């Protein structure tokens, strides 16, 4: 079988990991790179031994000697570049978030589905073995009907300096400022825990209520050009399609937690406790006789393919993989509705409400 040819679009920080991953996967080869910064794309191509470079997407598409695009451009550029690639018949593996709002995400989803191209989104915590194991166990009925979910993504870089000092480092300051494109902790890491809470359970979220909070962090709530107005913490109450309830929360003020995703899924005949960070994941289970003594035991989770490997498999088989654009759009809708719920102070029916393209303000 002929290797699938891949072009990496955008050659910033995350693109280096994509080049390393895809170059190591059998069944594909990275044949080109494209970035509007000619110097950067040249250095990137030299480092990763990529033969062909472009500083213009239209020129790359006109050349066309590739099957798929790995879209590692900045968030605001995902939509226009992805739509161009789809129009040219190219498969797309897009960085998260798929788009800046639900409407744009759905436009991209529908375009990909009409074109019949493979479409996937790099929700990186899907690579956690424990969340994949949880999904399988629930699908097999090992914990019975899900009745309650407790999920959180906790970081502490606003209270510690383990990733640098946010007060002086622009890598973190922009994440605190809506004027610089941030949607706060909700937009930054909420996407991952919402994916965990829906994918892990195998259940869609049908109702949700959210509260967002921005805390005072500097005099006048500004540092230089950065107005510190993006949300720092979010707490959600959700209802699943089967009637189960859940709480989902995220914060950058979680002192003592560096970068931790935690989720407990409680079922009628068992429960699963999942932990993950960017490198590792674990699972504990309470099943069978252990339910009577509330005993939790570690469960070995076998390795599972990473998102990049699933994308290559999809290219080779022609069967779309997960997470796909439609799922990413639904997660985007939940994030967008959190802003609406916070302003309106009410529970929302996810299917009945379409969020606005721009977050509402009080």
mmCIF file of C-alpha atoms in Angstrom:
data_model
loop_
_atom_site.group_PDB
_atom_site.id
_atom_site.type_symbol
_atom_site.label_atom_id
_atom_site.label_comp_id
_atom_site.label_asym_id
_atom_site.label_seq_id
_atom_site.Cartn_x
_atom_site.Cartn_y
_atom_site.Cartn_z
ATOM 1 C CA UNK A 1 0.000 0.000 0.000
ATOM 2 C CA UNK A 2 1.349 3.406 -0.986
ATOM 3 C CA UNK A 3 2.225 5.724 1.893
ATOM 4 C CA UNK A 4 -0.148 8.617 2.440
ATOM 5 C CA UNK A 5 1.548 11.954 1.836
ATOM 6 C CA UNK A 6 1.137 14.647 4.473
ATOM 7 C CA UNK A 7 1.730 18.392 4.453
ATOM 8 C CA UNK A 8 2.149 20.238 7.746
ATOM 9 C CA UNK A 9 0.493 23.649 7.639
ATOM 10 C CA UNK A 10 1.873 26.105 10.192
ATOM 11 C CA UNK A 11 5.327 25.453 11.629
ATOM 12 C CA UNK A 12 5.145 26.901 15.150
ATOM 13 C CA UNK A 13 5.792 24.998 18.385
ATOM 14 C CA UNK A 14 3.162 22.246 18.132
ATOM 15 C CA UNK A 15 4.124 21.503 14.513
ATOM 16 C CA UNK A 16 7.450 20.027 15.625
ATOM 17 C CA UNK A 17 5.638 17.333 17.582
ATOM 18 C CA UNK A 18 3.437 16.586 14.579
ATOM 19 C CA UNK A 19 6.477 16.219 12.342
ATOM 20 C CA UNK A 20 8.098 13.838 14.821
ATOM 21 C CA UNK A 21 4.925 11.793 15.289
ATOM 22 C CA UNK A 22 3.907 11.461 11.642
ATOM 23 C CA UNK A 23 7.444 10.748 10.458
ATOM 24 C CA UNK A 24 7.535 7.811 12.873
ATOM 25 C CA UNK A 25 4.190 6.252 11.826
ATOM 26 C CA UNK A 26 4.280 3.503 9.178
ATOM 27 C CA UNK A 27 1.992 4.158 6.248
ATOM 28 C CA UNK A 28 2.634 7.869 5.836
ATOM 29 C CA UNK A 29 5.359 10.365 5.023
ATOM 30 C CA UNK A 30 5.633 14.111 5.575
ATOM 31 C CA UNK A 31 6.362 15.498 2.105
ATOM 32 C CA UNK A 32 5.809 19.229 2.527
ATOM 33 C CA UNK A 33 5.502 22.109 4.979
ATOM 34 C CA UNK A 34 3.780 25.464 4.581
ATOM 35 C CA UNK A 35 3.953 28.661 6.633
ATOM 36 C CA UNK A 36 3.590 32.346 5.778
ATOM 37 C CA UNK A 37 6.966 32.906 7.469
ATOM 38 C CA UNK A 38 9.457 31.734 4.829
ATOM 39 C CA UNK A 39 12.419 31.695 7.184
ATOM 40 C CA UNK A 40 10.579 29.672 9.804
ATOM 41 C CA UNK A 41 9.221 27.081 7.384
ATOM 42 C CA UNK A 42 12.667 26.694 5.822
ATOM 43 C CA UNK A 43 14.297 26.009 9.184
ATOM 44 C CA UNK A 44 11.463 23.634 10.108
ATOM 45 C CA UNK A 45 11.811 21.670 6.879
ATOM 46 C CA UNK A 46 15.573 21.420 7.255
ATOM 47 C CA UNK A 47 15.261 20.164 10.841
ATOM 48 C CA UNK A 48 12.700 17.486 9.957
ATOM 49 C CA UNK A 49 14.156 16.606 6.531
ATOM 50 C CA UNK A 50 11.087 17.752 4.588
ATOM 51 C CA UNK A 51 11.859 18.297 0.917
ATOM 52 C CA UNK A 52 9.198 20.767 -0.226
ATOM 53 C CA UNK A 53 8.286 24.097 1.381
ATOM 54 C CA UNK A 54 5.729 26.815 0.673
ATOM 55 C CA UNK A 55 4.988 30.216 2.152
ATOM 56 C CA UNK A 56 1.544 30.351 0.570
ATOM 57 C CA UNK A 57 -1.289 27.833 1.013
ATOM 58 C CA UNK A 58 -2.778 28.507 -2.422
ATOM 59 C CA UNK A 59 0.561 27.645 -4.024
ATOM 60 C CA UNK A 60 0.797 24.467 -1.959
ATOM 61 C CA UNK A 61 -2.705 23.409 -2.988
ATOM 62 C CA UNK A 62 -1.948 24.179 -6.630
ATOM 63 C CA UNK A 63 1.079 21.842 -6.348
ATOM 64 C CA UNK A 64 -1.171 19.330 -4.657
ATOM 65 C CA UNK A 65 1.231 16.377 -4.347
ATOM 66 C CA UNK A 66 -0.077 15.373 -0.915
ATOM 67 C CA UNK A 67 -3.138 13.606 0.452
ATOM 68 C CA UNK A 68 -3.728 15.280 3.807
ATOM 69 C CA UNK A 69 -3.070 18.454 5.761
ATOM 70 C CA UNK A 70 -2.050 18.603 9.404
ATOM 71 C CA UNK A 71 -3.370 22.032 10.345
ATOM 72 C CA UNK A 72 -1.139 23.480 13.077
ATOM 73 C CA UNK A 73 -1.894 27.132 12.358
ATOM 74 C CA UNK A 74 -3.035 29.584 15.083
ATOM 75 C CA UNK A 75 -6.656 29.147 16.214
ATOM 76 C CA UNK A 76 -8.175 32.050 14.218
ATOM 77 C CA UNK A 77 -6.713 30.620 11.000
ATOM 78 C CA UNK A 78 -8.128 27.101 11.369
ATOM 79 C CA UNK A 79 -11.378 27.843 9.570
ATOM 80 C CA UNK A 80 -10.180 29.595 6.378
ATOM 81 C CA UNK A 81 -7.209 27.269 5.864
ATOM 82 C CA UNK A 82 -9.187 24.103 6.554
ATOM 83 C CA UNK A 83 -11.979 25.136 4.181
ATOM 84 C CA UNK A 84 -9.411 25.724 1.432
ATOM 85 C CA UNK A 85 -7.883 22.310 2.008
ATOM 86 C CA UNK A 86 -11.298 20.618 1.976
ATOM 87 C CA UNK A 87 -12.261 22.418 -1.240
ATOM 88 C CA UNK A 88 -9.099 20.971 -2.788
ATOM 89 C CA UNK A 89 -10.150 17.471 -1.709
ATOM 90 C CA UNK A 90 -7.540 17.114 1.028
ATOM 91 C CA UNK A 91 -8.100 15.226 4.272
ATOM 92 C CA UNK A 92 -7.547 17.317 7.409
ATOM 93 C CA UNK A 93 -6.152 16.667 10.875
ATOM 94 C CA UNK A 94 -6.757 19.954 12.719
ATOM 95 C CA UNK A 95 -5.382 21.214 15.995
ATOM 96 C CA UNK A 96 -7.883 22.089 18.725
ATOM 97 C CA UNK A 97 -10.060 24.050 18.964
ATOM 98 C CA UNK A 98 -11.559 23.299 15.580
ATOM 99 C CA UNK A 99 -12.837 26.893 15.342
ATOM 100 C CA UNK A 100 -13.429 29.990 17.439
ATOM 101 C CA UNK A 101 -17.174 29.365 17.740
ATOM 102 C CA UNK A 102 -19.832 26.740 17.132
ATOM 103 C CA UNK A 103 -21.151 28.219 13.883
ATOM 104 C CA UNK A 104 -17.716 28.203 12.269
ATOM 105 C CA UNK A 105 -17.029 24.692 13.574
ATOM 106 C CA UNK A 106 -20.264 23.431 12.030
ATOM 107 C CA UNK A 107 -19.481 25.133 8.719
ATOM 108 C CA UNK A 108 -16.178 23.250 8.659
ATOM 109 C CA UNK A 109 -17.881 20.004 9.702
ATOM 110 C CA UNK A 110 -20.526 20.184 7.005
ATOM 111 C CA UNK A 111 -17.951 21.090 4.349
ATOM 112 C CA UNK A 112 -15.814 18.078 5.277
ATOM 113 C CA UNK A 113 -18.779 15.723 5.330
ATOM 114 C CA UNK A 114 -20.052 16.965 1.958
ATOM 115 C CA UNK A 115 -16.606 16.490 0.461
ATOM 116 C CA UNK A 116 -16.264 13.022 1.961
ATOM 117 C CA UNK A 117 -12.776 13.718 3.311
ATOM 118 C CA UNK A 118 -11.268 12.282 6.493
ATOM 119 C CA UNK A 119 -11.667 14.903 9.221
ATOM 120 C CA UNK A 120 -10.212 14.664 12.728
ATOM 121 C CA UNK A 121 -9.263 17.021 15.554
ATOM 122 C CA UNK A 122 -6.251 16.619 17.809
ATOM 123 C CA UNK A 123 -7.897 16.527 21.238
ATOM 124 C CA UNK A 124 -4.646 15.356 22.777
ATOM 125 C CA UNK A 125 -5.971 13.846 26.005
ATOM 126 C CA UNK A 126 -7.741 11.195 23.932
ATOM 127 C CA UNK A 127 -4.262 9.676 23.860
ATOM 128 C CA UNK A 128 -4.687 8.775 27.559
ATOM 129 C CA UNK A 129 -4.991 5.004 27.843
ATOM 130 C CA UNK A 130 -7.322 5.305 30.849
ATOM 131 C CA UNK A 131 -10.017 7.307 29.060
ATOM 132 C CA UNK A 132 -10.042 4.842 26.171
ATOM 133 C CA UNK A 133 -10.354 1.969 28.647
ATOM 134 C CA UNK A 134 -13.205 3.723 30.463
ATOM 135 C CA UNK A 135 -15.119 4.159 27.218
ATOM 136 C CA UNK A 136 -14.770 0.450 26.401
ATOM 137 C CA UNK A 137 -15.781 -0.696 29.886
ATOM 138 C CA UNK A 138 -18.896 1.486 29.907
ATOM 139 C CA UNK A 139 -19.862 0.355 26.401
ATOM 140 C CA UNK A 140 -19.553 -3.254 27.616
ATOM 141 C CA UNK A 141 -21.865 -2.519 30.546
ATOM 142 C CA UNK A 142 -19.248 -3.195 33.220
ATOM 143 C CA UNK A 143 -20.512 -0.445 35.542
ATOM 144 C CA UNK A 144 -24.180 -0.529 34.530
ATOM 145 C CA UNK A 145 -26.094 2.654 33.780
ATOM 146 C CA UNK A 146 -24.109 5.834 34.454
ATOM 147 C CA UNK A 147 -25.799 7.896 37.148
ATOM 148 C CA UNK A 148 -23.297 10.599 38.167
ATOM 149 C CA UNK A 149 -20.053 12.126 36.883
ATOM 150 C CA UNK A 150 -17.485 14.290 38.688
ATOM 151 C CA UNK A 151 -14.884 15.759 36.314
ATOM 152 C CA UNK A 152 -12.267 18.480 36.614
ATOM 153 C CA UNK A 153 -9.203 19.881 34.878
ATOM 154 C CA UNK A 154 -7.028 21.664 37.417
ATOM 155 C CA UNK A 155 -3.941 23.826 36.844
ATOM 156 C CA UNK A 156 -2.059 26.100 39.230
ATOM 157 C CA UNK A 157 0.146 28.373 37.159
ATOM 158 C CA UNK A 158 -1.573 31.433 38.643
ATOM 159 C CA UNK A 159 -0.412 30.404 42.121
ATOM 160 C CA UNK A 160 2.959 28.814 41.306
ATOM 161 C CA UNK A 161 5.894 29.479 38.981
ATOM 162 C CA UNK A 162 6.509 25.928 37.780
ATOM 163 C CA UNK A 163 5.841 27.041 34.186
ATOM 164 C CA UNK A 164 7.347 30.507 34.629
ATOM 165 C CA UNK A 165 5.996 33.739 36.070
ATOM 166 C CA UNK A 166 2.720 34.624 34.360
ATOM 167 C CA UNK A 167 3.156 38.275 35.409
ATOM 168 C CA UNK A 168 6.140 38.735 33.103
ATOM 169 C CA UNK A 169 5.775 35.997 30.483
ATOM 170 C CA UNK A 170 3.660 36.787 27.423
ATOM 171 C CA UNK A 171 3.096 33.065 26.830
ATOM 172 C CA UNK A 172 0.730 33.177 29.816
ATOM 173 C CA UNK A 173 -0.404 36.806 29.875
ATOM 174 C CA UNK A 174 -2.280 36.494 26.583
ATOM 175 C CA UNK A 175 -4.280 33.601 28.052
ATOM 176 C CA UNK A 176 -5.692 36.036 30.627
ATOM 177 C CA UNK A 177 -6.823 38.683 28.130
ATOM 178 C CA UNK A 178 -9.893 38.477 25.893
ATOM 179 C CA UNK A 179 -8.512 41.302 23.761
ATOM 180 C CA UNK A 180 -5.618 39.005 22.867
ATOM 181 C CA UNK A 181 -7.911 36.185 21.772
ATOM 182 C CA UNK A 182 -8.300 34.225 24.999
ATOM 183 C CA UNK A 183 -11.583 32.666 26.110
ATOM 184 C CA UNK A 184 -10.073 31.999 29.498
ATOM 185 C CA UNK A 185 -9.687 28.714 31.271
ATOM 186 C CA UNK A 186 -12.909 27.542 29.594
ATOM 187 C CA UNK A 187 -11.522 27.958 26.090
ATOM 188 C CA UNK A 188 -7.993 26.877 26.951
ATOM 189 C CA UNK A 189 -8.489 23.634 28.882
ATOM 190 C CA UNK A 190 -12.269 23.306 29.170
ATOM 191 C CA UNK A 191 -12.334 21.690 25.753
ATOM 192 C CA UNK A 192 -10.359 18.727 27.113
ATOM 193 C CA UNK A 193 -12.420 18.033 30.221
ATOM 194 C CA UNK A 194 -15.674 18.434 28.289
ATOM 195 C CA UNK A 195 -14.342 15.898 25.789
ATOM 196 C CA UNK A 196 -13.416 13.600 28.689
ATOM 197 C CA UNK A 197 -16.871 13.948 30.227
ATOM 198 C CA UNK A 198 -18.700 13.148 26.989
ATOM 199 C CA UNK A 199 -16.379 10.664 25.265
ATOM 200 C CA UNK A 200 -15.475 8.798 28.460
ATOM 201 C CA UNK A 201 -19.095 8.156 29.368
ATOM 202 C CA UNK A 202 -20.300 7.605 25.810
ATOM 203 C CA UNK A 203 -23.170 9.973 26.625
ATOM 204 C CA UNK A 204 -24.107 13.323 25.130
ATOM 205 C CA UNK A 205 -24.624 16.302 27.412
ATOM 206 C CA UNK A 206 -28.148 17.633 26.884
ATOM 207 C CA UNK A 207 -28.483 20.277 29.607
ATOM 208 C CA UNK A 208 -25.935 22.568 31.223
ATOM 209 C CA UNK A 209 -25.549 25.509 33.574
ATOM 210 C CA UNK A 210 -22.241 27.300 34.088
ATOM 211 C CA UNK A 211 -20.656 29.954 36.289
ATOM 212 C CA UNK A 212 -17.489 31.724 35.220
ATOM 213 C CA UNK A 213 -15.242 33.740 37.513
ATOM 214 C CA UNK A 214 -12.418 36.191 36.889
ATOM 215 C CA UNK A 215 -10.379 37.133 39.955
ATOM 216 C CA UNK A 216 -8.394 40.306 40.607
ATOM 217 C CA UNK A 217 -4.762 39.503 39.864
ATOM 218 C CA UNK A 218 -3.017 42.855 39.413
ATOM 219 C CA UNK A 219 -3.537 46.547 40.093
ATOM 220 C CA UNK A 220 -6.252 47.788 37.780
ATOM 221 C CA UNK A 221 -6.581 44.227 36.443
ATOM 222 C CA UNK A 222 -4.016 44.963 33.757
ATOM 223 C CA UNK A 223 -0.338 44.324 33.093
ATOM 224 C CA UNK A 224 1.063 46.422 30.270
ATOM 225 C CA UNK A 225 -1.057 45.914 27.167
ATOM 226 C CA UNK A 226 -2.866 42.944 28.719
ATOM 227 C CA UNK A 227 -6.252 43.556 30.331
ATOM 228 C CA UNK A 228 -6.785 40.586 32.642
ATOM 229 C CA UNK A 229 -10.467 39.958 32.007
ATOM 230 C CA UNK A 230 -10.634 36.322 30.800
ATOM 231 C CA UNK A 231 -12.213 33.754 33.140
ATOM 232 C CA UNK A 232 -9.911 31.984 35.599
ATOM 233 C CA UNK A 233 -12.347 29.350 36.897
ATOM 234 C CA UNK A 234 -15.489 27.636 35.633
ATOM 235 C CA UNK A 235 -18.002 25.365 37.355
ATOM 236 C CA UNK A 236 -20.701 23.524 35.410
ATOM 237 C CA UNK A 237 -23.669 21.380 36.277
ATOM 238 C CA UNK A 238 -24.720 19.104 33.421
ATOM 239 C CA UNK A 239 -27.418 16.573 32.588
ATOM 240 C CA UNK A 240 -26.676 13.679 30.245
ATOM 241 C CA UNK A 241 -28.980 12.160 27.645
ATOM 242 C CA UNK A 242 -29.801 9.246 29.978
ATOM 243 C CA UNK A 243 -30.725 11.552 32.852
ATOM 244 C CA UNK A 244 -27.437 11.210 34.744
ATOM 245 C CA UNK A 245 -26.108 14.359 36.406
ATOM 246 C CA UNK A 246 -22.570 15.640 36.433
ATOM 247 C CA UNK A 247 -20.324 18.401 37.692
ATOM 248 C CA UNK A 248 -17.479 19.656 35.509
ATOM 249 C CA UNK A 249 -15.016 22.250 36.683
ATOM 250 C CA UNK A 250 -11.735 23.814 35.636
ATOM 251 C CA UNK A 251 -9.387 26.358 37.168
ATOM 252 C CA UNK A 252 -5.934 27.913 37.026
ATOM 253 C CA UNK A 253 -6.093 28.589 40.764
ATOM 254 C CA UNK A 254 -5.960 24.916 41.775
ATOM 255 C CA UNK A 255 -2.985 25.213 44.110
ATOM 256 C CA UNK A 256 -1.146 21.897 44.382
ATOM 257 C CA UNK A 257 -2.368 20.659 40.993
ATOM 258 C CA UNK A 258 0.059 21.195 38.122
ATOM 259 C CA UNK A 259 -1.916 19.865 35.167
ATOM 260 C CA UNK A 260 -4.403 17.218 36.249
ATOM 261 C CA UNK A 261 -7.526 15.802 34.639
ATOM 262 C CA UNK A 262 -9.605 13.820 37.140
ATOM 263 C CA UNK A 263 -12.912 12.105 36.491
ATOM 264 C CA UNK A 264 -15.040 9.669 38.466
ATOM 265 C CA UNK A 265 -17.883 7.926 36.647
ATOM 266 C CA UNK A 266 -20.430 6.360 38.996
ATOM 267 C CA UNK A 267 -22.619 3.574 37.620
ATOM 268 C CA UNK A 268 -25.302 1.368 39.137
ATOM 269 C CA UNK A 269 -23.009 -1.663 39.277
ATOM 270 C CA UNK A 270 -19.549 -0.124 39.495
ATOM 271 C CA UNK A 271 -17.450 3.011 39.239
ATOM 272 C CA UNK A 272 -14.314 4.203 37.440
ATOM 273 C CA UNK A 273 -11.770 6.749 38.646
ATOM 274 C CA UNK A 274 -9.558 8.234 35.904
ATOM 275 C CA UNK A 275 -6.536 10.524 36.204
ATOM 276 C CA UNK A 276 -4.425 11.918 33.378
ATOM 277 C CA UNK A 277 -1.845 14.557 32.601
ATOM 278 C CA UNK A 278 0.034 15.289 29.391
ATOM 279 C CA UNK A 279 2.292 12.238 29.742
ATOM 280 C CA UNK A 280 0.471 9.536 31.691
ATOM 281 C CA UNK A 281 -2.880 8.231 32.894
ATOM 282 C CA UNK A 282 -4.189 5.775 35.485
ATOM 283 C CA UNK A 283 -7.451 4.098 36.404
ATOM 284 C CA UNK A 284 -8.940 2.715 39.589
ATOM 285 C CA UNK A 285 -12.132 0.672 39.674
ATOM 286 C CA UNK A 286 -14.752 -0.267 42.238
ATOM 287 C CA UNK A 287 -16.527 -3.368 40.948
ATOM 288 C CA UNK A 288 -18.290 -6.503 42.154
ATOM 289 C CA UNK A 289 -17.859 -7.318 45.861
ATOM 290 C CA UNK A 290 -15.685 -4.192 46.304
ATOM 291 C CA UNK A 291 -18.843 -2.082 46.022
ATOM 292 C CA UNK A 292 -19.880 -3.270 49.501
ATOM 293 C CA UNK A 293 -16.585 -2.178 51.082
ATOM 294 C CA UNK A 294 -15.970 0.880 48.880
ATOM 295 C CA UNK A 295 -12.628 -0.582 47.826
ATOM 296 C CA UNK A 296 -10.839 0.889 44.812
ATOM 297 C CA UNK A 297 -8.271 -1.182 42.930
ATOM 298 C CA UNK A 298 -5.826 -0.101 40.206
ATOM 299 C CA UNK A 299 -6.551 -1.449 36.732
ATOM 300 C CA UNK A 300 -3.886 -1.878 34.072
ATOM 301 C CA UNK A 301 -4.821 0.023 30.919
ATOM 302 C CA UNK A 302 -3.249 -1.310 27.705
ATOM 303 C CA UNK A 303 -1.679 1.205 25.319
ATOM 304 C CA UNK A 304 -3.980 2.615 22.663
ATOM 305 C CA UNK A 305 -3.199 4.333 19.350
ATOM 306 C CA UNK A 306 -2.564 8.075 19.520
ATOM 307 C CA UNK A 307 -4.664 10.535 17.535
ATOM 308 C CA UNK A 308 -2.022 10.836 14.825
ATOM 309 C CA UNK A 309 -1.954 7.051 14.420
ATOM 310 C CA UNK A 310 -5.751 6.951 14.220
ATOM 311 C CA UNK A 311 -5.641 9.609 11.510
ATOM 312 C CA UNK A 312 -3.172 7.623 9.422
ATOM 313 C CA UNK A 313 -5.299 4.489 9.872
ATOM 314 C CA UNK A 314 -8.321 6.468 8.682
ATOM 315 C CA UNK A 315 -6.377 7.633 5.612
ATOM 316 C CA UNK A 316 -5.373 4.067 4.803
ATOM 317 C CA UNK A 317 -8.819 2.512 5.334
ATOM 318 C CA UNK A 318 -11.013 5.389 4.155
ATOM 319 C CA UNK A 319 -13.069 5.177 7.359
ATOM 320 C CA UNK A 320 -13.189 8.386 9.386
ATOM 321 C CA UNK A 321 -11.651 8.238 12.852
ATOM 322 C CA UNK A 322 -12.374 9.879 16.183
ATOM 323 C CA UNK A 323 -12.468 12.548 17.404
ATOM 324 C CA UNK A 324 -13.988 13.969 14.247
ATOM 325 C CA UNK A 325 -15.058 17.491 13.326
ATOM 326 C CA UNK A 326 -18.676 16.923 14.363
ATOM 327 C CA UNK A 327 -17.699 15.895 17.873
ATOM 328 C CA UNK A 328 -15.323 18.845 18.184
ATOM 329 C CA UNK A 329 -18.112 21.167 17.049
ATOM 330 C CA UNK A 330 -20.409 19.791 19.745
ATOM 331 C CA UNK A 331 -17.743 20.390 22.397
ATOM 332 C CA UNK A 332 -17.347 23.919 21.026
ATOM 333 C CA UNK A 333 -21.090 24.406 21.407
ATOM 334 C CA UNK A 334 -20.906 23.426 25.082
ATOM 335 C CA UNK A 335 -18.109 25.938 25.645
ATOM 336 C CA UNK A 336 -19.986 28.698 23.835
ATOM 337 C CA UNK A 337 -23.180 27.961 25.776
ATOM 338 C CA UNK A 338 -21.268 28.235 29.058
ATOM 339 C CA UNK A 339 -20.838 31.956 28.383
ATOM 340 C CA UNK A 340 -24.561 32.282 27.645
ATOM 341 C CA UNK A 341 -25.543 30.363 30.767
ATOM 342 C CA UNK A 342 -23.251 32.474 32.931
ATOM 343 C CA UNK A 343 -24.767 35.737 31.687
ATOM 344 C CA UNK A 344 -28.379 34.499 31.792
ATOM 345 C CA UNK A 345 -27.928 32.604 35.086
ATOM 346 C CA UNK A 346 -29.949 29.595 33.928
ATOM 347 C CA UNK A 347 -29.828 25.977 32.799
ATOM 348 C CA UNK A 348 -29.804 25.624 29.016
ATOM 349 C CA UNK A 349 -31.204 22.905 26.760
ATOM 350 C CA UNK A 350 -28.154 22.177 24.582
ATOM 351 C CA UNK A 351 -30.242 21.060 21.586
ATOM 352 C CA UNK A 352 -32.633 24.012 21.759
ATOM 353 C CA UNK A 353 -30.176 26.908 22.041
ATOM 354 C CA UNK A 354 -27.700 28.097 19.420
ATOM 355 C CA UNK A 355 -24.939 30.210 20.959
ATOM 356 C CA UNK A 356 -23.972 33.546 19.401
ATOM 357 C CA UNK A 357 -20.693 33.777 17.502
ATOM 358 C CA UNK A 358 -19.278 36.175 20.090
ATOM 359 C CA UNK A 359 -19.523 35.479 23.843
ATOM 360 C CA UNK A 360 -22.268 37.613 25.468
ATOM 361 C CA UNK A 361 -21.312 40.135 28.122
ATOM 362 C CA UNK A 362 -23.185 41.342 31.179
#
